[in-house]
Short mmCIF file of C-alpha atoms in Angstrom, two decimals:
data_model
loop_
_atom_site.label_atom_id
_atom_site.label_comp_id
_atom_site.label_asym_id
_atom_site.label_seq_id
_atom_site.Cartn_x
_atom_site.Cartn_y
_atom_site.Cartn_z
CA MET R 1 0.00 0.00 0.00
CA GLN R 2 1.19 3.48 -0.74
CA GLU R 3 1.70 5.05 2.67
CA GLY R 4 -0.35 8.08 3.53
CA ASN R 5 -2.92 7.56 0.78
CA TRP R 6 -5.36 6.12 3.26
CA ASN R 7 -8.60 6.55 1.41
CA ASN R 8 -7.52 5.93 -2.16
CA PRO R 9 -9.41 2.86 -3.38
CA THR R 10 -6.88 2.21 -6.14
CA THR R 11 -4.05 1.69 -3.67
CA MET R 12 -5.91 0.26 -0.71
CA PRO R 13 -5.18 -3.37 0.11
CA ASP R 14 -7.98 -5.85 -0.10
CA LEU R 15 -8.18 -6.12 3.67
CA GLN R 16 -10.85 -8.51 4.76
CA ILE R 17 -11.15 -9.17 8.44
CA SER R 18 -12.85 -12.46 7.75
CA PRO R 19 -12.26 -15.15 5.17
CA ALA R 20 -14.56 -15.60 2.22
CA GLY R 21 -16.80 -17.99 4.07
CA PRO R 22 -16.79 -20.33 7.02
CA HIS R 23 -16.73 -23.41 4.89
CA GLY R 24 -14.24 -22.30 2.25
CA GLY R 25 -15.67 -24.88 -0.13
CA SER R 26 -18.54 -24.90 -2.59
CA PRO R 27 -20.12 -21.65 -3.78
CA GLY R 28 -23.42 -22.78 -2.28
CA LYS R 29 -21.91 -23.04 1.20
CA ASP R 30 -20.21 -19.67 0.81
CA GLN R 31 -23.47 -18.10 -0.31
CA GLN R 32 -25.24 -19.59 2.69
CA ALA R 33 -22.55 -18.25 5.03
CA ALA R 34 -22.82 -14.80 3.44
CA GLY R 35 -26.58 -14.88 3.96
CA VAL R 36 -26.15 -15.78 7.62
CA GLY R 37 -23.65 -12.94 8.01
CA ILE R 38 -26.00 -10.39 6.49
CA LEU R 39 -28.83 -11.72 8.67
CA LEU R 40 -26.66 -11.30 11.78
CA GLN R 41 -25.81 -7.72 10.85
CA ILE R 42 -29.45 -6.86 10.14
CA MET R 43 -30.54 -8.37 13.46
CA MET R 44 -28.02 -6.26 15.35
CA LEU R 45 -29.09 -3.12 13.48
CA VAL R 46 -32.77 -3.79 14.20
CA LEU R 47 -32.06 -4.47 17.86
CA SER R 48 -29.96 -1.30 18.11
CA PHE R 49 -32.66 0.94 16.61
CA ILE R 50 -35.42 -0.58 18.76
CA LEU R 51 -33.34 -0.30 21.92
CA GLY R 52 -32.40 3.28 21.05
CA HIS R 53 -36.04 4.19 20.50
CA VAL R 54 -37.07 2.67 23.84
CA LEU R 55 -34.27 4.47 25.69
CA ARG R 56 -35.12 7.77 24.03
CA ARG R 57 -38.85 7.38 24.72
CA HIS R 58 -38.21 6.77 28.41
CA ARG R 59 -35.64 9.61 28.51
CA PHE R 60 -32.92 7.31 29.85
CA TYR R 61 -29.92 9.48 28.98
CA TYR R 62 -27.36 7.40 30.88
CA LEU R 63 -27.24 4.94 27.97
CA PRO R 64 -27.32 6.88 24.67
CA GLU R 65 -28.09 5.17 21.39
CA ALA R 66 -24.45 5.05 20.29
CA SER R 67 -23.53 3.43 23.59
CA ALA R 68 -26.31 0.88 23.11
CA SER R 69 -24.93 0.00 19.67
CA LEU R 70 -21.45 -0.46 21.14
CA LEU R 71 -22.78 -2.75 23.86
CA ILE R 72 -24.71 -4.86 21.35
CA GLY R 73 -21.51 -5.42 19.38
CA LEU R 74 -19.63 -6.25 22.57
CA ILE R 75 -22.28 -8.75 23.65
CA VAL R 76 -22.39 -10.54 20.29
CA GLY R 77 -18.60 -10.72 20.11
CA GLY R 78 -18.38 -11.93 23.70
CA LEU R 79 -20.98 -14.65 23.10
CA ALA R 80 -19.03 -15.77 20.06
CA ASN R 81 -15.89 -16.17 22.17
CA ILE R 82 -17.71 -17.99 24.97
CA SER R 83 -19.42 -20.42 22.59
CA ASN R 84 -16.15 -21.20 20.77
CA THR R 85 -17.66 -20.14 17.46
CA GLU R 86 -15.27 -17.24 16.89
CA THR R 87 -14.03 -18.54 13.54
CA SER R 88 -17.46 -19.05 12.03
CA ILE R 89 -18.87 -15.83 13.46
CA ARG R 90 -15.88 -13.92 12.11
CA ALA R 91 -16.44 -15.53 8.73
CA TRP R 92 -20.08 -14.46 8.75
CA PHE R 93 -19.31 -10.93 9.90
CA ASN R 94 -17.45 -9.91 6.75
CA PHE R 95 -16.07 -6.39 6.97
CA HIS R 96 -14.09 -4.99 4.06
CA GLU R 97 -12.01 -1.88 4.63
CA GLU R 98 -13.05 -0.64 1.18
CA PHE R 99 -16.70 -0.90 2.23
CA PHE R 100 -15.96 1.10 5.35
CA PHE R 101 -14.15 3.98 3.62
CA LEU R 102 -16.19 4.14 0.43
CA PHE R 103 -19.73 3.49 1.68
CA LEU R 104 -20.01 3.99 5.44
CA LEU R 105 -17.91 7.11 6.02
CA PRO R 106 -19.25 9.31 3.15
CA PRO R 107 -22.88 9.48 4.42
CA ILE R 108 -21.67 9.97 8.01
CA ILE R 109 -19.61 12.96 6.88
CA LEU R 110 -22.12 14.26 4.31
CA TYR R 111 -25.28 14.45 6.41
CA PRO R 112 -23.92 16.86 9.08
CA SER R 113 -22.71 19.18 6.30
CA LEU R 114 -26.38 19.55 5.28
CA ALA R 115 -26.65 21.68 8.38
CA PRO R 116 -29.38 24.03 9.56
CA LYS R 117 -28.98 27.76 9.22
CA PRO R 118 -27.24 28.49 12.59
CA PHE R 119 -24.22 26.61 11.24
CA PHE R 120 -23.61 29.23 8.56
CA SER R 121 -24.58 32.13 10.81
CA ASN R 122 -21.84 31.12 13.28
CA PHE R 123 -19.36 30.18 10.59
CA GLY R 124 -16.53 32.40 11.87
CA ALA R 125 -16.55 30.89 15.35
CA ILE R 126 -16.98 27.39 13.97
CA VAL R 127 -14.01 27.75 11.62
CA THR R 128 -11.88 29.03 14.49
CA PHE R 129 -12.66 26.01 16.67
CA ALA R 130 -12.49 23.50 13.82
CA ILE R 131 -9.35 24.69 12.01
CA LEU R 132 -7.19 26.52 14.55
CA GLY R 133 -8.52 24.51 17.48
CA THR R 134 -7.99 21.13 15.83
CA PHE R 135 -4.46 22.15 14.85
CA ILE R 136 -3.71 23.14 18.45
CA ALA R 137 -5.23 19.92 19.82
CA SER R 138 -3.29 17.75 17.34
CA ILE R 139 0.07 19.36 18.05
CA VAL R 140 -0.42 19.44 21.83
CA THR R 141 -1.54 15.78 21.91
CA GLY R 142 1.33 14.64 19.69
CA LEU R 143 3.97 16.50 21.70
CA LEU R 144 2.62 15.31 25.06
CA VAL R 145 2.51 11.69 23.87
CA TYR R 146 6.09 12.00 22.60
CA LEU R 147 7.28 13.55 25.87
CA GLY R 148 5.44 10.84 27.79
CA GLY R 149 7.39 8.23 25.86
CA VAL R 150 10.69 10.03 26.42
CA MET R 151 9.98 10.11 30.16
CA TYR R 152 9.10 6.38 30.13
CA LEU R 153 5.53 7.04 31.22
CA MET R 154 4.10 5.20 28.21
CA TYR R 155 5.00 3.25 25.09
CA ARG R 156 7.47 5.35 23.10
CA LEU R 157 6.73 6.27 19.49
CA PRO R 158 8.71 8.45 17.06
CA LEU R 159 7.71 12.13 16.94
CA VAL R 160 6.04 11.95 13.51
CA GLU R 161 3.98 8.94 14.58
CA CYS R 162 2.95 10.77 17.75
CA LEU R 163 1.79 13.69 15.61
CA MET R 164 -0.16 11.25 13.42
CA PHE R 165 -1.84 9.91 16.54
CA GLY R 166 -2.55 13.47 17.69
CA ALA R 167 -4.17 14.26 14.34
CA LEU R 168 -6.42 11.21 14.18
CA ILE R 169 -7.54 11.39 17.82
CA SER R 170 -8.47 15.09 17.43
CA ALA R 171 -11.40 14.21 15.16
CA THR R 172 -14.52 14.67 17.30
CA ASP R 173 -17.88 13.00 16.77
CA PRO R 174 -20.32 14.32 19.39
CA VAL R 175 -23.50 12.83 17.91
CA THR R 176 -24.43 11.35 21.27
CA VAL R 177 -24.06 14.72 23.00
CA LEU R 178 -25.98 16.52 20.26
CA SER R 179 -28.93 14.15 20.47
CA ILE R 180 -29.14 14.81 24.22
CA PHE R 181 -28.79 18.56 23.55
CA GLN R 182 -31.89 18.31 21.37
CA GLU R 183 -33.86 16.25 23.87
CA LEU R 184 -33.12 18.53 26.84
CA GLY R 185 -33.35 21.81 24.93
CA SER R 186 -29.86 23.25 25.26
CA ASP R 187 -28.84 26.74 24.20
CA MET R 188 -28.89 27.04 20.40
CA ASN R 189 -25.63 28.99 20.42
CA LEU R 190 -23.93 26.08 22.17
CA TYR R 191 -25.57 23.53 19.90
CA ALA R 192 -24.41 25.39 16.77
CA LEU R 193 -20.80 25.59 17.99
CA VAL R 194 -20.56 21.92 18.99
CA PHE R 195 -22.33 20.77 15.85
CA GLY R 196 -20.37 23.02 13.49
CA GLU R 197 -17.00 22.13 14.97
CA SER R 198 -17.68 18.42 14.53
CA VAL R 199 -18.60 19.01 10.87
CA LEU R 200 -15.40 20.81 9.91
CA ASN R 201 -12.78 19.35 12.20
CA ASP R 202 -12.94 15.95 10.48
CA ALA R 203 -11.55 17.59 7.34
CA MET R 204 -8.74 19.19 9.33
CA ALA R 205 -7.90 15.94 11.13
CA ILE R 206 -7.78 13.98 7.87
CA SER R 207 -5.52 16.53 6.22
CA LEU R 208 -3.14 16.65 9.19
CA TYR R 209 -3.01 12.86 9.38
CA ARG R 210 -2.26 12.44 5.69
CA THR R 211 0.34 15.21 5.80
CA MET R 212 2.19 13.58 8.69
CA SER R 213 1.90 10.19 7.01
CA LEU R 214 3.48 11.54 3.84
CA VAL R 215 6.23 13.25 5.86
CA ARG R 216 6.96 9.96 7.60
CA SER R 217 7.20 8.07 4.30
CA ASN R 218 9.67 10.68 2.99
CA SER R 219 11.81 11.16 6.09
CA SER R 220 14.66 12.71 4.09
CA GLU R 221 12.41 15.63 3.13
CA GLN R 222 11.23 16.56 6.60
CA ASN R 223 11.25 20.34 6.77
CA PHE R 224 8.63 22.86 7.72
CA PHE R 225 8.11 24.22 4.20
CA LEU R 226 7.36 20.83 2.65
CA ILE R 227 5.02 19.95 5.50
CA VAL R 228 3.02 23.13 4.89
CA VAL R 229 2.96 22.51 1.13
CA ARG R 230 1.73 18.95 1.57
CA PHE R 231 -0.95 20.05 4.00
CA LEU R 232 -2.18 22.79 1.66
CA GLU R 233 -2.12 20.36 -1.26
CA THR R 234 -4.36 17.93 0.59
CA PHE R 235 -6.71 20.34 2.35
CA VAL R 236 -7.04 23.18 -0.16
CA GLY R 237 -7.06 20.86 -3.15
CA SER R 238 -9.80 18.66 -1.71
CA MET R 239 -11.78 21.68 -0.54
CA SER R 240 -11.53 23.29 -3.99
CA ALA R 241 -12.74 20.12 -5.69
CA GLY R 242 -15.69 19.87 -3.30
CA VAL R 243 -16.66 23.53 -3.60
CA GLY R 244 -16.36 23.38 -7.39
CA VAL R 245 -18.67 20.39 -7.65
CA GLY R 246 -21.10 22.03 -5.23
CA PHE R 247 -21.30 25.23 -7.27
CA THR R 248 -21.64 23.19 -10.47
CA SER R 249 -24.58 21.33 -8.99
CA ALA R 250 -26.26 24.61 -8.08
CA LEU R 251 -25.55 26.27 -11.42
CA ILE R 252 -26.40 23.45 -13.81
CA SER R 253 -28.41 20.65 -12.30
CA PHE R 254 -30.83 22.60 -10.13
CA ASN R 255 -31.39 25.74 -12.16
CA ARG R 256 -34.94 25.35 -13.37
CA ASN R 257 -34.33 27.82 -16.18
CA LEU R 258 -31.85 25.40 -17.73
CA PHE R 259 -34.37 22.58 -17.44
CA LYS R 260 -36.92 24.84 -19.05
CA TYR R 261 -34.58 25.71 -21.94
CA ALA R 262 -33.87 21.98 -22.41
CA GLY R 263 -37.58 21.39 -22.95
CA LEU R 264 -38.12 19.38 -19.76
CA ASP R 265 -41.31 19.51 -17.74
CA ILE R 266 -40.23 21.72 -14.85
CA ASP R 267 -43.34 20.83 -12.86
CA ASN R 268 -42.48 17.11 -12.71
CA LEU R 269 -38.78 16.95 -11.88
CA GLN R 270 -38.82 15.48 -8.39
CA ASN R 271 -37.20 12.16 -9.30
CA LEU R 272 -34.55 13.82 -11.46
CA GLU R 273 -33.54 16.51 -8.99
CA CYS R 274 -33.50 14.05 -6.07
CA CYS R 275 -31.27 11.62 -7.98
CA LEU R 276 -28.89 14.40 -8.99
CA PHE R 277 -28.75 15.79 -5.46
CA VAL R 278 -27.79 12.33 -4.15
CA LEU R 279 -25.24 11.61 -6.91
CA PHE R 280 -23.32 14.90 -6.98
CA PRO R 281 -21.70 14.43 -3.52
CA TYR R 282 -20.45 10.97 -4.49
CA PHE R 283 -19.19 12.39 -7.77
CA SER R 284 -17.18 14.87 -5.70
CA TYR R 285 -15.83 12.05 -3.53
CA MET R 286 -14.66 9.95 -6.48
CA LEU R 287 -13.26 12.99 -8.30
CA ALA R 288 -11.04 13.84 -5.34
CA GLU R 289 -9.93 10.21 -5.04
CA GLY R 290 -9.07 10.13 -8.73
CA LEU R 291 -6.95 13.27 -8.30
CA GLY R 292 -5.09 11.73 -5.35
CA LEU R 293 -6.80 14.02 -2.84
CA SER R 294 -9.09 13.31 0.11
CA GLY R 295 -12.60 12.28 -0.89
CA ILE R 296 -13.91 12.79 2.65
CA VAL R 297 -12.79 16.44 2.73
CA SER R 298 -14.20 16.99 -0.75
CA ILE R 299 -17.63 15.51 0.00
CA LEU R 300 -17.80 17.55 3.21
CA PHE R 301 -17.46 20.88 1.39
CA THR R 302 -19.69 19.71 -1.44
CA GLY R 303 -22.44 19.08 1.09
CA MET R 304 -21.97 22.52 2.65
CA VAL R 305 -22.18 24.32 -0.71
CA MET R 306 -25.13 22.23 -1.90
CA LYS R 307 -27.02 22.90 1.34
CA HIS R 308 -26.41 26.64 1.05
CA TYR R 309 -27.21 27.01 -2.66
CA SER R 310 -28.60 23.84 -4.27
CA PHE R 311 -31.00 22.79 -1.53
CA SER R 312 -33.19 25.89 -1.91
CA ASN R 313 -33.58 25.12 -5.63
CA LEU R 314 -35.31 21.83 -4.87
CA SER R 315 -39.06 21.59 -4.65
CA GLU R 316 -40.56 21.30 -1.18
CA ASN R 317 -41.25 17.57 -1.63
CA SER R 318 -37.71 16.97 -2.87
CA GLN R 319 -36.27 18.84 0.10
CA ARG R 320 -38.16 16.59 2.50
CA PHE R 321 -37.10 13.48 0.59
CA VAL R 322 -33.36 14.21 0.41
CA SER R 323 -33.28 15.27 4.08
CA ALA R 324 -34.98 12.03 5.12
CA PHE R 325 -32.80 9.96 2.75
CA PHE R 326 -29.47 11.29 3.98
CA HIS R 327 -30.64 11.05 7.58
CA LEU R 328 -31.58 7.40 6.98
CA ILE R 329 -28.31 6.28 5.41
CA SER R 330 -26.26 8.31 7.90
CA SER R 331 -28.08 6.69 10.84
CA LEU R 332 -27.62 3.21 9.38
CA ALA R 333 -23.94 3.79 8.65
CA GLU R 334 -23.11 5.30 12.03
CA THR R 335 -25.03 2.62 13.93
CA PHE R 336 -23.22 -0.09 12.00
CA VAL R 337 -19.85 1.52 12.76
CA PHE R 338 -20.54 1.60 16.52
CA ILE R 339 -21.77 -2.00 16.42
CA TYR R 340 -18.62 -3.04 14.60
CA MET R 341 -16.40 -1.21 17.08
CA GLY R 342 -17.98 -3.14 19.93
CA PHE R 343 -17.73 -6.39 17.97
CA ASP R 344 -14.10 -5.65 17.13
CA ILE R 345 -13.14 -5.12 20.78
CA ALA R 346 -14.44 -8.57 21.69
CA MET R 347 -13.08 -10.40 18.63
CA GLU R 348 -9.80 -8.76 17.62
CA GLN R 349 -6.41 -9.18 19.21
CA HIS R 350 -5.47 -5.81 20.71
CA SER R 351 -2.24 -4.58 22.27
CA TRP R 352 -3.66 -4.35 25.78
CA SER R 353 -0.14 -4.74 27.19
CA HIS R 354 0.37 -0.98 26.75
CA VAL R 355 -2.29 0.10 29.23
CA GLY R 356 -0.13 3.04 30.24
CA PHE R 357 -0.30 4.39 26.69
CA ILE R 358 -4.10 4.36 26.86
CA PHE R 359 -4.25 5.90 30.34
CA PHE R 360 -1.87 8.80 29.66
CA SER R 361 -3.33 9.35 26.18
CA ILE R 362 -6.74 10.02 27.76
CA ILE R 363 -5.17 12.57 30.12
CA PHE R 364 -3.23 14.26 27.32
CA ILE R 365 -6.31 14.40 25.09
CA GLY R 366 -8.23 16.18 27.84
CA LEU R 367 -5.42 18.73 28.23
CA ALA R 368 -5.21 19.25 24.47
CA ARG R 369 -8.98 19.69 24.25
CA ALA R 370 -8.77 22.35 26.95
CA ALA R 371 -6.00 24.17 25.05
CA ASN R 372 -8.18 24.02 21.94
CA VAL R 373 -11.43 25.29 23.43
CA PHE R 374 -10.25 27.93 25.89
CA THR R 375 -7.64 29.42 23.54
CA CYS R 376 -10.08 29.76 20.65
CA ALA R 377 -12.83 31.08 22.92
CA TYR R 378 -10.46 33.74 24.26
CA LEU R 379 -9.58 34.89 20.74
CA LEU R 380 -13.23 34.96 19.68
CA ASN R 381 -14.29 36.93 22.74
CA LEU R 382 -11.73 39.59 21.86
CA VAL R 383 -13.77 40.58 18.81
CA ARG R 384 -17.28 39.70 19.89
CA PRO R 385 -19.54 42.32 21.47
CA ALA R 386 -20.52 41.88 25.11
CA GLN R 387 -23.90 40.29 24.29
CA ARG R 388 -22.25 37.64 22.09
CA GLN R 389 -19.36 36.60 24.34
CA ILE R 390 -18.97 32.85 24.71
CA PRO R 391 -19.63 32.30 28.43
CA VAL R 392 -17.37 30.11 30.54
CA LYS R 393 -20.12 27.53 31.06
CA HIS R 394 -20.44 27.13 27.27
CA GLN R 395 -16.68 26.72 27.02
CA LYS R 396 -16.79 23.97 29.63
CA ALA R 397 -19.62 22.25 27.75
CA LEU R 398 -17.58 22.48 24.52
CA TRP R 399 -14.60 20.92 26.26
CA TYR R 400 -16.76 18.12 27.66
CA SER R 401 -18.40 17.43 24.29
CA GLY R 402 -15.24 16.24 22.55
CA LEU R 403 -16.23 12.61 22.06
CA ARG R 404 -14.33 10.48 19.57
CA GLY R 405 -16.15 8.35 17.02
CA ALA R 406 -16.18 6.97 13.50
CA MET R 407 -13.51 9.21 11.96
CA ALA R 408 -10.93 8.59 14.69
CA PHE R 409 -11.66 4.86 14.46
CA ALA R 410 -11.27 4.91 10.66
CA LEU R 411 -7.93 6.71 10.77
CA ALA R 412 -6.68 4.43 13.54
CA LEU R 413 -7.68 1.42 11.45
CA GLN R 414 -5.62 2.85 8.61
CA SER R 415 -2.62 3.45 10.88
CA VAL R 416 -2.28 -0.31 11.31
CA HIS R 417 -1.14 -0.40 7.66
CA ASP R 418 0.69 2.92 7.60
CA LEU R 419 2.94 2.32 10.63
CA PRO R 420 5.41 -0.44 11.55
CA GLU R 421 4.18 -3.60 13.21
CA GLY R 422 3.30 -2.95 16.82
CA HIS R 423 3.12 0.84 16.52
CA GLY R 424 -0.05 0.93 14.44
CA GLN R 425 -1.66 -1.79 16.53
CA THR R 426 -0.93 0.15 19.72
CA ILE R 427 -2.49 3.30 18.29
CA PHE R 428 -5.51 1.32 17.04
CA THR R 429 -6.06 -0.28 20.45
CA ALA R 430 -5.70 3.05 22.26
CA THR R 431 -8.07 4.80 19.86
CA THR R 432 -10.69 2.07 20.16
CA ALA R 433 -10.52 2.23 23.95
CA ILE R 434 -10.76 6.04 23.91
CA VAL R 435 -13.79 5.97 21.58
CA VAL R 436 -15.57 3.44 23.80
CA LEU R 437 -14.77 5.26 27.04
CA THR R 438 -15.80 8.68 25.75
CA VAL R 439 -19.03 7.38 24.23
CA LEU R 440 -20.01 5.35 27.30
CA LEU R 441 -18.84 7.68 30.07
CA ILE R 442 -19.08 11.15 28.58
CA GLY R 443 -22.14 10.35 26.49
CA GLY R 444 -23.91 8.81 29.44
CA SER R 445 -23.16 11.75 31.74
CA THR R 446 -24.01 14.52 29.29
CA GLY R 447 -27.42 15.18 30.79
CA THR R 448 -25.94 15.58 34.25
CA MET R 449 -23.26 17.89 32.84
CA LEU R 450 -25.79 20.13 31.11
CA GLU R 451 -27.85 20.42 34.28
CA ALA R 452 -24.78 21.19 36.38
CA LEU R 453 -23.66 23.92 33.98
CA GLN R 454 -27.24 25.27 33.69
CA VAL R 455 -27.21 25.43 29.90
CA ILE R 456 -30.52 23.67 29.26
CA GLY R 457 -34.01 25.09 28.91
CA GLY R 458 -34.75 28.81 28.67
CA ASP R 459 -35.84 30.90 25.73
CA THR R 460 -32.76 30.30 23.67
CA HIS R 461 -33.82 26.96 22.25
CA ASP R 462 -36.44 27.87 19.72
CA GLY R 463 -34.80 26.87 16.50
CA HIS R 464 -35.11 30.38 15.03
CA LEU R 465 -32.27 32.23 16.71
CA SER R 466 -30.35 32.27 13.46
CA ASP R 467 -31.82 35.64 12.59
CA SER R 468 -30.33 37.20 15.71
CA PHE R 469 -27.07 35.41 14.96
CA GLU R 470 -26.92 36.94 11.51
CA ALA R 471 -27.89 40.37 12.75
CA ASN R 472 -24.88 40.46 15.06
CA ASN R 473 -22.37 38.64 12.89
CA GLY R 474 -21.05 41.76 11.24
CA TYR R 475 -20.90 43.79 14.43
CA VAL R 476 -17.51 45.03 15.55
CA ALA R 477 -17.25 46.62 18.98
CA PRO R 478 -16.26 50.28 18.79
CA PHE R 479 -12.77 51.29 19.79
CA ASP R 480 -11.72 54.78 20.77
CA GLY R 481 -8.24 56.23 20.95
CA GLU R 482 -4.88 55.12 19.61
CA PRO R 483 -4.22 51.38 19.63
CA SER R 484 -1.72 50.28 22.24
CA SER R 485 0.54 47.26 21.95
CA GLY R 486 -1.89 45.30 24.09
CA ASN R 487 -4.75 45.95 21.65
CA ARG R 488 -2.95 45.11 18.41
CA LEU R 489 -4.09 41.50 18.46
CA LYS R 490 -7.67 42.60 19.03
CA MET R 491 -7.45 45.08 16.13
CA ARG R 492 -6.15 42.40 13.77
CA LEU R 493 -8.89 40.00 14.80
CA LYS R 494 -11.50 42.69 14.22
CA GLU R 495 -10.12 43.32 10.74
CA PHE R 496 -10.53 39.61 10.02
CA HIS R 497 -14.06 39.83 11.41
CA ARG R 498 -14.83 42.67 8.98
CA SER R 499 -13.52 40.62 6.06
CA ALA R 500 -15.83 37.75 7.07
CA ALA R 501 -18.74 40.21 7.14
CA SER R 502 -17.76 41.39 3.65
CA PHE R 503 -17.88 37.81 2.40
CA ARG R 504 -21.36 37.37 3.86
CA ALA R 505 -22.45 40.54 2.07
CA LEU R 506 -20.95 39.17 -1.19
CA ASP R 507 -22.80 35.93 -0.68
CA ARG R 508 -26.10 37.64 0.10
CA ASN R 509 -25.94 40.17 -2.74
CA TYR R 510 -24.33 38.19 -5.55
CA LEU R 511 -23.66 34.47 -4.98
CA THR R 512 -27.05 33.49 -3.57
CA PRO R 513 -29.08 35.33 -6.26
CA PHE R 514 -26.85 33.86 -8.99
CA PHE R 515 -26.79 30.22 -7.83
CA THR R 516 -30.37 29.95 -6.58
CA THR R 517 -33.71 30.45 -8.25
CA GLN R 518 -35.47 31.84 -5.20
CA SER R 519 -35.66 35.38 -3.90
CA GLY R 520 -33.94 36.33 -0.66
CA ASP R 521 -37.16 36.28 1.34
CA ARG R 522 -38.08 32.91 -0.03
CA ASP R 523 -34.62 31.60 0.86
CA ASP R 524 -35.06 32.62 4.45
CA ASN R 525 -38.41 30.86 4.64
CA ASP R 526 -37.05 27.76 2.97
CA ASP R 527 -34.07 27.71 5.29
CA SER R 528 -36.37 28.00 8.29
CA HIS R 529 -38.56 25.14 7.05
CA ALA R 530 -35.50 23.04 6.21
CA GLU R 531 -34.00 23.83 9.61
CA ASP R 532 -37.17 22.77 11.40
CA SER R 533 -37.28 19.57 9.35
CA LEU R 534 -33.69 18.69 10.15
CA LEU R 535 -34.10 19.46 13.84
CA ARG R 536 -37.24 17.31 14.01
CA SER R 537 -35.44 14.45 12.28
CA ARG R 538 -32.61 14.62 14.80
CA ARG R 539 -35.05 14.55 17.69
CA GLU R 540 -36.62 11.44 16.18
CA GLY R 541 -33.44 9.46 15.87
CA PHE R 542 -30.15 11.27 15.16
CA HIS R 543 -27.35 8.84 16.00
#
């Protein structure tokens, strides 16, 4: 395998955790074994959804749906070991790495990018937490893990491999926390920040991981300039491909005037526009893979652009359909991933001998998360007016919401192939343990945390605060007198804030009218309806 190119299907090994079938003989026996395997997976999915629904209906927040899926996988794997049927069960539970990266991860990443309006209204703060914050968390985690190894506190890894671990473990996946936020009615400001950070920081984590992986494979070229170039090549290139496909979808496929000029019946296009809306993100994914870039980063930005521009061009029925469709496949994919993680813990051989690596990694991740959240919040509060300051209790909730999930697990799974024998397995074991502990412990205690911080209830959770967000986004606090040396940083941040406001004005006055067929007022109404639809769907079963 070409190191570093973790999600390129042309270079990915045909890793199959199980053999072709338990009998290894006639095609009929193999087909029967495959059928039993699919039946087992469907049974676990059905049980997970039913159990999640029962827990949600009875408001039992100590065992979130993701935790229930993990436990189901653990129980099935444990029963297989006890009954001495591990070989046959493993043969039935086929799990191809290609299937994971090409079919399970894309919908998990795509659906959050089809975000409600508060995501875009808080884009500046979200980008700060997701880009700058993830970079800080990755570097701090990597350096602390390296220093821990030098001081013989934990298993020692080379510096580049520690930075790879810091990058992959910085990918957050707080779906469990967000579902509880919705159920309890948390502050919409807080929800938007946690949700938005989780959407964008996956792209940053992937780009950092691939950059460090490429640096490791070319150790003779390790210098700061080449590291920056490789990172920009991965991140900016993938982002450009995704944004380009997103704008193309808005300009060509969903412009009803073009359909009209082509002689198509514009009043009966629901099937066509729904199919195109579903296919364009996967076109973006495969385009980036074909160019040697990151398909996950590309599909993320494609989803963001399509939500902002293409979604409003769909008919009302099509909007409901695509929202429900992406929610469905995202829920199925994420539930399957958590089930597999639990199954994997019980069935796979992990490097549990390095318990110290897991223990100190958890401590270092908490410290790095604190450096991420409180540093970024301090910088944001420098430029925000008094009424839009991020309060300390929201910062604490942000720090607590940094669960790890599917993306960290996927990158750790890839590290087994990218790193020498023993190193990758240690990182994979540590990541799996961290994902399980954060989902079970942090996810289960989220309700208690929200009540202790007093960030639930109130008038802030009405789903329509995006208007007030937008009204204040361009505000810059007045400053009188000559700037002193202590205020230079604040002045620079305010200049950046003004440039962000200028981009929003450009989008409102030129991009939105050009790429959408609706008027501005109609867009606001459509966004509000779409937002309500997405929020209702999450309340009903967002994993």
